[in-house]
PDB file of C-alpha atoms in Angstrom:
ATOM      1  CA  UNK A   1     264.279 194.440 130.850  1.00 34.00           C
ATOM      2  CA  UNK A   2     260.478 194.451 129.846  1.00 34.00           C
ATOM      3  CA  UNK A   3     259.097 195.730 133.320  1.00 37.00           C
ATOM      4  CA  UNK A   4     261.206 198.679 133.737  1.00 38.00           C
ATOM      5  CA  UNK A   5     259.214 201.325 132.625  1.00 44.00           C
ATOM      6  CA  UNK A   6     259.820 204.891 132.030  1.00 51.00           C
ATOM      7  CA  UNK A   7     263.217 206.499 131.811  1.00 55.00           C
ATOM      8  CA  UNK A   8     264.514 210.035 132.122  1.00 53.00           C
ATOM      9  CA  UNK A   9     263.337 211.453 128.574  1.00 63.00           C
ATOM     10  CA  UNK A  10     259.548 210.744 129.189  1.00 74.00           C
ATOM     11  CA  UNK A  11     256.961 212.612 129.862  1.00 87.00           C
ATOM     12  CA  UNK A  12     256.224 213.803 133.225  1.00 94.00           C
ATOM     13  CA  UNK A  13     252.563 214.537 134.316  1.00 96.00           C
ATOM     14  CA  UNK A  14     250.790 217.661 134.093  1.00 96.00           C
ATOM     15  CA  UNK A  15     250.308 219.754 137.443  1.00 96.00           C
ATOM     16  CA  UNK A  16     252.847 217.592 139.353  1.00 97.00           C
ATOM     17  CA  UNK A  17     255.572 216.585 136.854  1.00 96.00           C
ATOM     18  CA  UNK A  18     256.133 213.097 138.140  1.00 97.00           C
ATOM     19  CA  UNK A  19     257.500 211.007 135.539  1.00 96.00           C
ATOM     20  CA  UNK A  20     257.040 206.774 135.594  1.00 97.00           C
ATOM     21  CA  UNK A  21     259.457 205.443 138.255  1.00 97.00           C
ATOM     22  CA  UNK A  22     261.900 203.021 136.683  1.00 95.00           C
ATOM     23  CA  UNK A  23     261.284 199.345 137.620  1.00 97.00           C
ATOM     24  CA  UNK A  24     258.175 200.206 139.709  1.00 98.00           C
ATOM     25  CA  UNK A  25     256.669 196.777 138.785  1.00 98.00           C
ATOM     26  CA  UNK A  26     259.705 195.054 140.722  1.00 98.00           C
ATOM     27  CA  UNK A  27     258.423 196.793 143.919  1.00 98.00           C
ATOM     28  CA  UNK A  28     256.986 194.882 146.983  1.00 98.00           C
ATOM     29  CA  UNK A  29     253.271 194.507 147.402  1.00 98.00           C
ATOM     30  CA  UNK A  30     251.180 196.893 149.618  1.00 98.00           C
ATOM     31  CA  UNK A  31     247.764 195.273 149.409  1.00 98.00           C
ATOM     32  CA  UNK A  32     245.617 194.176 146.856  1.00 98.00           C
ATOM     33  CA  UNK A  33     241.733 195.437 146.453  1.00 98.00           C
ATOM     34  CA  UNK A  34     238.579 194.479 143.896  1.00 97.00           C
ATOM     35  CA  UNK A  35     236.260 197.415 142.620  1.00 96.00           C
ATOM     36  CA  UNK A  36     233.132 196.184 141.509  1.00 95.00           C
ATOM     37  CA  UNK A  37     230.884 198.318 139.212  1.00 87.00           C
ATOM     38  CA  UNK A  38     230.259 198.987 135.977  1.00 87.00           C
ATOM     39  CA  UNK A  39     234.098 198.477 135.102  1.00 87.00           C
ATOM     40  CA  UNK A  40     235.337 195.957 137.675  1.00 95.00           C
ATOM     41  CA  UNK A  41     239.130 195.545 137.822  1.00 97.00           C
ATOM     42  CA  UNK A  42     241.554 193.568 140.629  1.00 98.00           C
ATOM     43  CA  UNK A  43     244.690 195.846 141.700  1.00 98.00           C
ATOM     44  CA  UNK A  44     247.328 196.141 143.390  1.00 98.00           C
ATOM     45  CA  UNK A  45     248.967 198.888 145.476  1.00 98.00           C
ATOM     46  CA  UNK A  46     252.777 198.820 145.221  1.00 98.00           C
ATOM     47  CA  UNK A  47     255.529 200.815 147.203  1.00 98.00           C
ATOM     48  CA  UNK A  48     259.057 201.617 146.575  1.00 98.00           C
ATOM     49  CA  UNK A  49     261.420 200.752 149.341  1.00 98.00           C
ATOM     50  CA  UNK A  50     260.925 204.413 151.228  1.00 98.00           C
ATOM     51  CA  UNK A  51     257.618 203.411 151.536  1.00 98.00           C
ATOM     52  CA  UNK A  52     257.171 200.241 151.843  1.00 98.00           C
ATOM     53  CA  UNK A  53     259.526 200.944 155.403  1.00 98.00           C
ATOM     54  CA  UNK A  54     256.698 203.703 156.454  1.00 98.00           C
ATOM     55  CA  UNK A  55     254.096 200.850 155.709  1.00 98.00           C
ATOM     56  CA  UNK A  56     255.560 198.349 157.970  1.00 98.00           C
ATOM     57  CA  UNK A  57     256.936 201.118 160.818  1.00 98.00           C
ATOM     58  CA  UNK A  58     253.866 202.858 160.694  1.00 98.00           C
ATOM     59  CA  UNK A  59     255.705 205.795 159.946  1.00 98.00           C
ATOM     60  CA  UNK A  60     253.196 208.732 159.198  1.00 98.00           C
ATOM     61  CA  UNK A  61     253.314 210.811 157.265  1.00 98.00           C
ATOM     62  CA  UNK A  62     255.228 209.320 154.808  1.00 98.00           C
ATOM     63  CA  UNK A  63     258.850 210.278 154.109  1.00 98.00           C
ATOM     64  CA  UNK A  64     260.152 212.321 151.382  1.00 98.00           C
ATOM     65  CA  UNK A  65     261.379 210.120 148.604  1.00 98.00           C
ATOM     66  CA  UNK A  66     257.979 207.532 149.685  1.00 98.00           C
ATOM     67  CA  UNK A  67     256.170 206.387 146.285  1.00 98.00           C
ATOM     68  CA  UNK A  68     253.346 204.303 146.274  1.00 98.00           C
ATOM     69  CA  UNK A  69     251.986 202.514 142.475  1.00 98.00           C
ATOM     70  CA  UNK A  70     248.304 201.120 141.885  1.00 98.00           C
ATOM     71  CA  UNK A  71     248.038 198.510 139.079  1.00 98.00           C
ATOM     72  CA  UNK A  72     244.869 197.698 137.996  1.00 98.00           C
ATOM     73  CA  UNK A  73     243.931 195.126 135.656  1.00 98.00           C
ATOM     74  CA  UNK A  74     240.669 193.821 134.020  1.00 98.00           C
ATOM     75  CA  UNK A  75     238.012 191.530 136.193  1.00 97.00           C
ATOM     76  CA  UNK A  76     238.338 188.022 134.492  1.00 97.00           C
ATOM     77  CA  UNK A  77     236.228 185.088 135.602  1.00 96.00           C
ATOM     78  CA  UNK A  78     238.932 181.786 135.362  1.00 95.00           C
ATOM     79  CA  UNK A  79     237.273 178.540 133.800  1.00 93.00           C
ATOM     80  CA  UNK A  80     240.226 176.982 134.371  1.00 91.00           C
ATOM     81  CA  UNK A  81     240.772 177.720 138.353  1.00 91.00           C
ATOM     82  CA  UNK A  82     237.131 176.818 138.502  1.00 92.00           C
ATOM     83  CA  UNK A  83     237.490 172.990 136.665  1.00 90.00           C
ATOM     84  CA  UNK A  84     240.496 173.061 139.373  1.00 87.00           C
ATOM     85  CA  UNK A  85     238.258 174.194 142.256  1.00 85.00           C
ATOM     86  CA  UNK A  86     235.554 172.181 140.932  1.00 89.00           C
ATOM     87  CA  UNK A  87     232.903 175.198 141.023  1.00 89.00           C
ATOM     88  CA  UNK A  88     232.638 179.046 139.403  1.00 91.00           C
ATOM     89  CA  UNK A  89     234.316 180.925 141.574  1.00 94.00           C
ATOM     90  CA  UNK A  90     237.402 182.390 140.613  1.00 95.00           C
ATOM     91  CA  UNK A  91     238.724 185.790 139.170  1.00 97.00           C
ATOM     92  CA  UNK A  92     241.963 186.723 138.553  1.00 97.00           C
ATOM     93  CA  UNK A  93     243.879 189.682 136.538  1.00 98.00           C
ATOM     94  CA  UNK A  94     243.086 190.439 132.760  1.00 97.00           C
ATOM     95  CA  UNK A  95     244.131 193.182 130.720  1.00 97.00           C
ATOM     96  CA  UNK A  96     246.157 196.143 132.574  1.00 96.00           C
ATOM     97  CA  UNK A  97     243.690 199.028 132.579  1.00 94.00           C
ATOM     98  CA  UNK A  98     242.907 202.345 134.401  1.00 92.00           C
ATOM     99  CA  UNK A  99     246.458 202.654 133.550  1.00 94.00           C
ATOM    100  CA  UNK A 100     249.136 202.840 136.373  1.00 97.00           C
ATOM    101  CA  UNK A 101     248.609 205.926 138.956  1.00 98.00           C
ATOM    102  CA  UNK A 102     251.585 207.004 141.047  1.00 98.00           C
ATOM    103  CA  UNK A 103     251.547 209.237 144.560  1.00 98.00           C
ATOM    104  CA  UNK A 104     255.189 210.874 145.219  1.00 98.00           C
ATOM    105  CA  UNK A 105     256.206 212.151 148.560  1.00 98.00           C
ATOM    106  CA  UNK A 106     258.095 215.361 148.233  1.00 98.00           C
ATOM    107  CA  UNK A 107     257.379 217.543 151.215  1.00 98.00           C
ATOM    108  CA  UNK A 108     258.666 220.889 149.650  1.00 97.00           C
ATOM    109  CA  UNK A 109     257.758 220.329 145.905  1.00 97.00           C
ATOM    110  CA  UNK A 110     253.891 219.501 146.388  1.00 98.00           C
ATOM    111  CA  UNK A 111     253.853 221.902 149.662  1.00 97.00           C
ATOM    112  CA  UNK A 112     250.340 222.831 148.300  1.00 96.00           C
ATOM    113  CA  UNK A 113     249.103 219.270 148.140  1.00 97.00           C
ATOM    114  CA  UNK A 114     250.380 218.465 151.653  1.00 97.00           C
ATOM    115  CA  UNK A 115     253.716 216.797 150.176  1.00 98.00           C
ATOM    116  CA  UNK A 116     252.222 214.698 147.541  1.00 98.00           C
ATOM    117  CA  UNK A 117     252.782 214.839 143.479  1.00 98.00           C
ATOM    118  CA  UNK A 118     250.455 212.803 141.425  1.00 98.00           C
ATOM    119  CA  UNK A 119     250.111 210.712 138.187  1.00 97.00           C
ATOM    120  CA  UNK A 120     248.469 208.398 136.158  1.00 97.00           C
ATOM    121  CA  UNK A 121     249.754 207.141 132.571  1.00 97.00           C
ATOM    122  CA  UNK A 122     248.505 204.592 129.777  1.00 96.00           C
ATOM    123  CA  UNK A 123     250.767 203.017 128.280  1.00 94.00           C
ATOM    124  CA  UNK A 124     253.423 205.116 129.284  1.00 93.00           C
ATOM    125  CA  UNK A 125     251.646 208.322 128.290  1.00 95.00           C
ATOM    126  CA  UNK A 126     250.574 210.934 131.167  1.00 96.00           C
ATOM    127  CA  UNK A 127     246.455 211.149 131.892  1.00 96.00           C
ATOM    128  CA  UNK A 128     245.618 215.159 130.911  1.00 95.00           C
ATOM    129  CA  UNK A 129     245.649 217.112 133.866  1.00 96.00           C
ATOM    130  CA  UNK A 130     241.341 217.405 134.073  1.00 94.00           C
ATOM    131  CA  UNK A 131     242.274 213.405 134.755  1.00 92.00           C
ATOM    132  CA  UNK A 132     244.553 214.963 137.810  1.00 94.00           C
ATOM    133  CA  UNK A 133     242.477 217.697 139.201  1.00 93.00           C
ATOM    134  CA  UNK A 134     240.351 215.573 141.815  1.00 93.00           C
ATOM    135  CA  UNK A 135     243.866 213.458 142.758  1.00 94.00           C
ATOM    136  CA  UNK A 136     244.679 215.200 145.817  1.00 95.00           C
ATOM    137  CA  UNK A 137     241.037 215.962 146.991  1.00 94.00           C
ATOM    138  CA  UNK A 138     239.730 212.844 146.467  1.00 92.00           C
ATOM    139  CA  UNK A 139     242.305 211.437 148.459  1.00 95.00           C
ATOM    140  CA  UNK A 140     241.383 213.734 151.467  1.00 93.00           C
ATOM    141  CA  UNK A 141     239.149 211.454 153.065  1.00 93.00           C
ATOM    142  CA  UNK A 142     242.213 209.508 154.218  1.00 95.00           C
ATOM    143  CA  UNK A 143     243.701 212.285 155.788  1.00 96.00           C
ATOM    144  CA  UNK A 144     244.661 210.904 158.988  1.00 96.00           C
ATOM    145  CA  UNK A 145     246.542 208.172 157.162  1.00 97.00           C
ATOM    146  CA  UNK A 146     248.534 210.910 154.984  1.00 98.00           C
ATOM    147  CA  UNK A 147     246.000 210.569 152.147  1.00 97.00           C
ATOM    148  CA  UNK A 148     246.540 207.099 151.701  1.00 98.00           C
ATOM    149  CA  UNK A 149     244.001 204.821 151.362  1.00 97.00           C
ATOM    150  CA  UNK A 150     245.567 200.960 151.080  1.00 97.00           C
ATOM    151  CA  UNK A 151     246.682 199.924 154.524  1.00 97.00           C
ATOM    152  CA  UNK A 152     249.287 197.166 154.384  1.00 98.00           C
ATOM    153  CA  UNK A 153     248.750 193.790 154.208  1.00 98.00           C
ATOM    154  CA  UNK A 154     250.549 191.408 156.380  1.00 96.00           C
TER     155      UNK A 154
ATOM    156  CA  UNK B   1     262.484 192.845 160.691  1.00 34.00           C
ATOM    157  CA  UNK B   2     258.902 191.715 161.629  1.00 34.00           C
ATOM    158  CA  UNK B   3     257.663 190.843 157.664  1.00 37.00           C
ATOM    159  CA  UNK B   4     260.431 188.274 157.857  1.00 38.00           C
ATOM    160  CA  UNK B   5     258.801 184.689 157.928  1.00 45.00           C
ATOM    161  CA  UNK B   6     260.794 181.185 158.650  1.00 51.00           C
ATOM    162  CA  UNK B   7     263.926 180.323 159.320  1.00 55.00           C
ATOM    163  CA  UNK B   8     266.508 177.584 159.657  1.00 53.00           C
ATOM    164  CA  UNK B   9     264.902 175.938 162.534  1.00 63.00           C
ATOM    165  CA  UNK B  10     261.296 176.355 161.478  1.00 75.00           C
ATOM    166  CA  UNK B  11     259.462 173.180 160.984  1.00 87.00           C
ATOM    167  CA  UNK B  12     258.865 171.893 157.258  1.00 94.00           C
ATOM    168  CA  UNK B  13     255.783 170.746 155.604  1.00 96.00           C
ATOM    169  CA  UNK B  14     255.162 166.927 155.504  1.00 96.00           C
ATOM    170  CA  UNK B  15     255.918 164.835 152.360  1.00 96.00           C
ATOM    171  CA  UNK B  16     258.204 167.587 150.983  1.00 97.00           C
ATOM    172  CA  UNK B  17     260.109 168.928 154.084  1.00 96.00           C
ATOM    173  CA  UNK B  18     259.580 172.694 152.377  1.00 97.00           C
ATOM    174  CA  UNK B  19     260.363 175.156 154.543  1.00 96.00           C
ATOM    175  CA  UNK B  20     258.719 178.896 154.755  1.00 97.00           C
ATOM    176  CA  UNK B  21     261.298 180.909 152.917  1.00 97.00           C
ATOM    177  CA  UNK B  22     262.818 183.813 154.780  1.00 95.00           C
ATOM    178  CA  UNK B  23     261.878 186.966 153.407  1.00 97.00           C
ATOM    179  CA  UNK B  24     259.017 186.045 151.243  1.00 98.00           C
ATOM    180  CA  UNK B  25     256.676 188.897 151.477  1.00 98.00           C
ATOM    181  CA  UNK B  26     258.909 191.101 150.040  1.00 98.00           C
ATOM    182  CA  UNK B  27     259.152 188.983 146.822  1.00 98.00           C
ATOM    183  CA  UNK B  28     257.510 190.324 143.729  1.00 98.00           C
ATOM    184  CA  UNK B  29     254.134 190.056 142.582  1.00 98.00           C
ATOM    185  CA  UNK B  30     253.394 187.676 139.588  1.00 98.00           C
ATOM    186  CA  UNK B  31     249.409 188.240 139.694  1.00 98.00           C
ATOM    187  CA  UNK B  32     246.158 188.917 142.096  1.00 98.00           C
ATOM    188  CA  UNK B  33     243.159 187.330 142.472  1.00 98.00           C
ATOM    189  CA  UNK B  34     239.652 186.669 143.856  1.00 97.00           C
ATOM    190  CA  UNK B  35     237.928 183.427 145.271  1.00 96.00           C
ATOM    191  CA  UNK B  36     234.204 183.945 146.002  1.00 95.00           C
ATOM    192  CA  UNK B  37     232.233 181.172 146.977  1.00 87.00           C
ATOM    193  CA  UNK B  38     231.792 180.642 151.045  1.00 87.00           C
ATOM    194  CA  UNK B  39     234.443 182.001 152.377  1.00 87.00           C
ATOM    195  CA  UNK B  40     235.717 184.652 149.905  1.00 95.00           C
ATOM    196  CA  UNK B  41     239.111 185.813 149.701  1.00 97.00           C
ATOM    197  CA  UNK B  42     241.120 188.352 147.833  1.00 98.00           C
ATOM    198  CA  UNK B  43     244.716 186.882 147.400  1.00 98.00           C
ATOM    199  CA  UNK B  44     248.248 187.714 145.600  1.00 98.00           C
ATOM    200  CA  UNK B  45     251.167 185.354 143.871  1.00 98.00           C
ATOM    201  CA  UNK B  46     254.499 186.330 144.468  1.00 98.00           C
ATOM    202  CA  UNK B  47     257.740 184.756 142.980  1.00 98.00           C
ATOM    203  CA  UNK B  48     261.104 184.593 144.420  1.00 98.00           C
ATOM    204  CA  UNK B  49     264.145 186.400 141.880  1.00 98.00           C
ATOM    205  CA  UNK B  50     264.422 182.850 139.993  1.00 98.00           C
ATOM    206  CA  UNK B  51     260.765 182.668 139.569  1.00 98.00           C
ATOM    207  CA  UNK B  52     259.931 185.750 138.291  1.00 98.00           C
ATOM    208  CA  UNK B  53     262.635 185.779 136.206  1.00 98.00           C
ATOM    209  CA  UNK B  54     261.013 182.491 134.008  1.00 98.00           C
ATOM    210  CA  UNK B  55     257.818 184.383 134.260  1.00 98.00           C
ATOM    211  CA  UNK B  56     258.773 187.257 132.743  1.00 98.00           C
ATOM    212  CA  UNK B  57     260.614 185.182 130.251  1.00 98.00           C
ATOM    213  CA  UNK B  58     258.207 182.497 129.810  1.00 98.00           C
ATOM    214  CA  UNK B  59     260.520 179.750 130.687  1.00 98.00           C
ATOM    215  CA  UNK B  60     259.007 176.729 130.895  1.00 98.00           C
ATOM    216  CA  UNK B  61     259.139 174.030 132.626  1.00 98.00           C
ATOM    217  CA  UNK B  62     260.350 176.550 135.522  1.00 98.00           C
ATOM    218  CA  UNK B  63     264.225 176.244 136.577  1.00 98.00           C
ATOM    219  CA  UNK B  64     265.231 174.605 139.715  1.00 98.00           C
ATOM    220  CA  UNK B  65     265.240 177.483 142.707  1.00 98.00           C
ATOM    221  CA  UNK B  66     262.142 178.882 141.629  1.00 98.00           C
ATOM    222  CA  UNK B  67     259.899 179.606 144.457  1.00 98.00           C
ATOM    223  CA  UNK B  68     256.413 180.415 144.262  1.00 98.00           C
ATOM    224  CA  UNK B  69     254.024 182.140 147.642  1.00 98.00           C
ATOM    225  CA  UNK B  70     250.311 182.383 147.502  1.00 98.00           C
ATOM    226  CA  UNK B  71     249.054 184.599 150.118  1.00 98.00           C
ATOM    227  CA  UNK B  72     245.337 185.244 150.881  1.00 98.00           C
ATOM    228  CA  UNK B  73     243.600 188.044 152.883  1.00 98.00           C
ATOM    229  CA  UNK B  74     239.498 188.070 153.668  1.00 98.00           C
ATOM    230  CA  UNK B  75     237.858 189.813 151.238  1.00 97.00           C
ATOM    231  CA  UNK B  76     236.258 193.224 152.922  1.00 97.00           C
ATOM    232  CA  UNK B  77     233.903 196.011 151.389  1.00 96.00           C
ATOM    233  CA  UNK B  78     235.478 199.327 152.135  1.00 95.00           C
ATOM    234  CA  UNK B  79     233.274 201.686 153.545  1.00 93.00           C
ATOM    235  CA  UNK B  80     235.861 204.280 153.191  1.00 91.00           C
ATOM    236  CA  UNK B  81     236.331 203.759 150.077  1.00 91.00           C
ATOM    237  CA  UNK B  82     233.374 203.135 148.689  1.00 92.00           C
ATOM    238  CA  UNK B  83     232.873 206.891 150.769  1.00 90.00           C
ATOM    239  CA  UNK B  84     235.525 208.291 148.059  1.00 87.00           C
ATOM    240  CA  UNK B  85     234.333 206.524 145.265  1.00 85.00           C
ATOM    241  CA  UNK B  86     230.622 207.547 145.865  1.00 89.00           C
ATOM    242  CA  UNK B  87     229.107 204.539 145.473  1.00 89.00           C
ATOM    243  CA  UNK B  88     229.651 200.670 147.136  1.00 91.00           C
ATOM    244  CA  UNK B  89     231.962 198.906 144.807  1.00 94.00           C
ATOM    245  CA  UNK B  90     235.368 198.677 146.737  1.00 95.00           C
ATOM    246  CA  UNK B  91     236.188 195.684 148.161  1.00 97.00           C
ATOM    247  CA  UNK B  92     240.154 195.165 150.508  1.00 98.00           C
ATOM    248  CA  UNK B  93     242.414 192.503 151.904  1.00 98.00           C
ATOM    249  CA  UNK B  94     241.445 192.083 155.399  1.00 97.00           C
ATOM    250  CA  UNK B  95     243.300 189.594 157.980  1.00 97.00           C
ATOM    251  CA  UNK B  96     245.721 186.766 156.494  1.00 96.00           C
ATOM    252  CA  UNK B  97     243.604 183.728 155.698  1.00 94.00           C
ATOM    253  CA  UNK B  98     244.191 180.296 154.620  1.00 92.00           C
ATOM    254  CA  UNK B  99     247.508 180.347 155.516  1.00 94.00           C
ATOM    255  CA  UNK B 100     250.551 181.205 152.781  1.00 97.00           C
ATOM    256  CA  UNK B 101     251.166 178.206 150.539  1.00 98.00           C
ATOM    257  CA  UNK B 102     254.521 177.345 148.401  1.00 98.00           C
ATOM    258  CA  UNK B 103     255.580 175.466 145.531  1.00 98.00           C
ATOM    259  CA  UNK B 104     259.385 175.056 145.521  1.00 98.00           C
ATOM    260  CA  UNK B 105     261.269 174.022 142.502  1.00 98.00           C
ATOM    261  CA  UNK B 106     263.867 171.013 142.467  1.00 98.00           C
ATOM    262  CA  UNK B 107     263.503 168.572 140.023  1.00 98.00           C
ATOM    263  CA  UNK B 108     265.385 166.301 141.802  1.00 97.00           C
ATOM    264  CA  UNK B 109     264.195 165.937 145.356  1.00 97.00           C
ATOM    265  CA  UNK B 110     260.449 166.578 143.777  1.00 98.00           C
ATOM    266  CA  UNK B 111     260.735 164.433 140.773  1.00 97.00           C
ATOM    267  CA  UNK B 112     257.573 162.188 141.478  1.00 96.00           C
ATOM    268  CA  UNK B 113     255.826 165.363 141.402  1.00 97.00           C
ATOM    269  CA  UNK B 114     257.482 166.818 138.159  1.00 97.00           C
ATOM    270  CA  UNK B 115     259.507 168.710 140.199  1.00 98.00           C
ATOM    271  CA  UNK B 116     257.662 170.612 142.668  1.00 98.00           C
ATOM    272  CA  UNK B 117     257.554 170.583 146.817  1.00 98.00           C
ATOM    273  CA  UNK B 118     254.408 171.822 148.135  1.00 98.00           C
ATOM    274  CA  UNK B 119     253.678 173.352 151.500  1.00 97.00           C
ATOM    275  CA  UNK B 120     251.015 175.247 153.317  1.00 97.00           C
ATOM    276  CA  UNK B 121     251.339 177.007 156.467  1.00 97.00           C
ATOM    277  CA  UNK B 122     248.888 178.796 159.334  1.00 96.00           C
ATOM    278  CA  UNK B 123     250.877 181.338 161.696  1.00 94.00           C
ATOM    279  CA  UNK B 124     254.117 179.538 161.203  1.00 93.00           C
ATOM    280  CA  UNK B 125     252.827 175.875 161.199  1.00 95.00           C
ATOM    281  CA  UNK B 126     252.716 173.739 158.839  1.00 96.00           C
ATOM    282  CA  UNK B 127     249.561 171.787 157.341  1.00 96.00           C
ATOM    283  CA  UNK B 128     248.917 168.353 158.109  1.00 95.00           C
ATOM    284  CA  UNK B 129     249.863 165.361 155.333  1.00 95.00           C
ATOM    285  CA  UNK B 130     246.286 165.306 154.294  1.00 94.00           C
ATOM    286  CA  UNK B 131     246.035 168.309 153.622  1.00 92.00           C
ATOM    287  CA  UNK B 132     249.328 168.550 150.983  1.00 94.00           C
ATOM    288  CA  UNK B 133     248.041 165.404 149.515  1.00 93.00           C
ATOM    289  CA  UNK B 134     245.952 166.737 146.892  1.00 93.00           C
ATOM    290  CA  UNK B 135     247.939 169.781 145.809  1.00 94.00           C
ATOM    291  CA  UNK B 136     250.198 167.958 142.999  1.00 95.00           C
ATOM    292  CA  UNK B 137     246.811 166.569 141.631  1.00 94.00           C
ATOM    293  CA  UNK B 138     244.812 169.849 141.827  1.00 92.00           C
ATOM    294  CA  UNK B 139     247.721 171.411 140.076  1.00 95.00           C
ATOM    295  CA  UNK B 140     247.339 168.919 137.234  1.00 93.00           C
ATOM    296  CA  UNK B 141     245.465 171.003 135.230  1.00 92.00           C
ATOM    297  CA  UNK B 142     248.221 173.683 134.579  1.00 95.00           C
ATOM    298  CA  UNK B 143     250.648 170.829 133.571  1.00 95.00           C
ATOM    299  CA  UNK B 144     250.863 172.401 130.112  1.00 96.00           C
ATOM    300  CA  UNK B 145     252.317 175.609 132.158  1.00 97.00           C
ATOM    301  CA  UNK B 146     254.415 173.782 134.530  1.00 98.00           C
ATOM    302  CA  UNK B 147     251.515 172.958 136.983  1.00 97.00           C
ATOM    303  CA  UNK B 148     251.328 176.552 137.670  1.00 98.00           C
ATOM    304  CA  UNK B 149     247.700 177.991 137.552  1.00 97.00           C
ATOM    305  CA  UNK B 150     248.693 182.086 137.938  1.00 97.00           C
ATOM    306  CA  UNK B 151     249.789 183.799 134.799  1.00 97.00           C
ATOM    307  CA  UNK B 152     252.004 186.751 134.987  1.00 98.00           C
ATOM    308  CA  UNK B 153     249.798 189.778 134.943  1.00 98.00           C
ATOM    309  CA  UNK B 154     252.233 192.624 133.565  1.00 96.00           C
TER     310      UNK B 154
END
């Protein structure tokens, strides 16, 4: 199976320990977002089926066991959706890039980060844990939505 | 379960009598992307099990049972985010738009379109015939990947 990723002998990431969730690319779709900028890449925001339940319940915070994925993948203009649309206008997914970050809800093991482990890998490998520092502050701005940012899509 | 769309006695699209499959939104994602132009949109392809399957695999032409959703959202700068990020680069899927289209594979009942049904619907209803008229031809184009535009984005 080519998009199961990770398995029990890999590396987990620094701080938080969370190691790549097997088959996360099989999981249902959260939302989707575009960052512009100097680097622009098209993601999207994936949850396992804990959370992808708390998405569409509303359920907050999130529940132990909750894991949310972002994919990100290079910015590419499409010639050919734009012969098709018959103007320049389209942009779909390149490259993977930014590598694939990971939020795990585990009230008593991240107690200090309000119940969530962090983690980012490229190609497979775990982002040094400088990479991991601002994770959990960063996200603080969307504390009222337990620290996560992507509201469902319906 | 409210992300459950369609059902046996939902009404079908015109010319192909496709139906909007039950369950769809929780189907995999094959890719993302971004329309700009007049009315911008940010917008994900998901693939029923069969589908994703000969995406993964890169079967071609794609096997009867395949079943492919394009959903859309408006495309919305995130002033939270770009709050977090520092700077105004973050752009989100807002409200459904454009309705959710489908291609359906059945190379019989669709083979004077190579195989594919097309449908479109807004809230539940389906598009008009003049509206599915031109999808087969738009789709023309891909015909070297089975008429489908959206690559799998791994």
């Amino acid at each position: 199976m080519p998009f199961t990723a990770g398995g029990a002998d890999d590396e987990g990431s620094p701080i938080y320990g969370v190691k790549i969730p097997a088959g996360y690319r099989e999981w249902q779709v959260v939302s989707v977002a575009h960052e512009a900028g100097d680097i622009p890449d098209i993601r999207a925001t994936l949850g396992n089926p804990v959370a992808m339940k708390a998405f569409r319940d509303g359920t907050l915070p999130f529940p132990d066991g909750a894991i949310i994925a972002r994919l990100a993948w290079d910015f590419v203009p499409s010639e050919e959706n734009n012969k098709a649309f018959g103007r320049s206008q389209s942009f779909v997914a390149g490259s993977p890039k930014e590598g694939v970050q990971f939020m795990v809800k585990d009230s008593r093991k991240y107690a200090s980060t309000d119940g969530w482990g962090f983690a980012q890998f490229f190609d497979g490998k775990p982002a040094d844990e400088a990479a991991l520092k601002g994770c959990f502050s960063c996200h603080e701005p969307a504390k009222a939505r337990d620290f996560v940012f992507t509201r469902y899509a319906p």
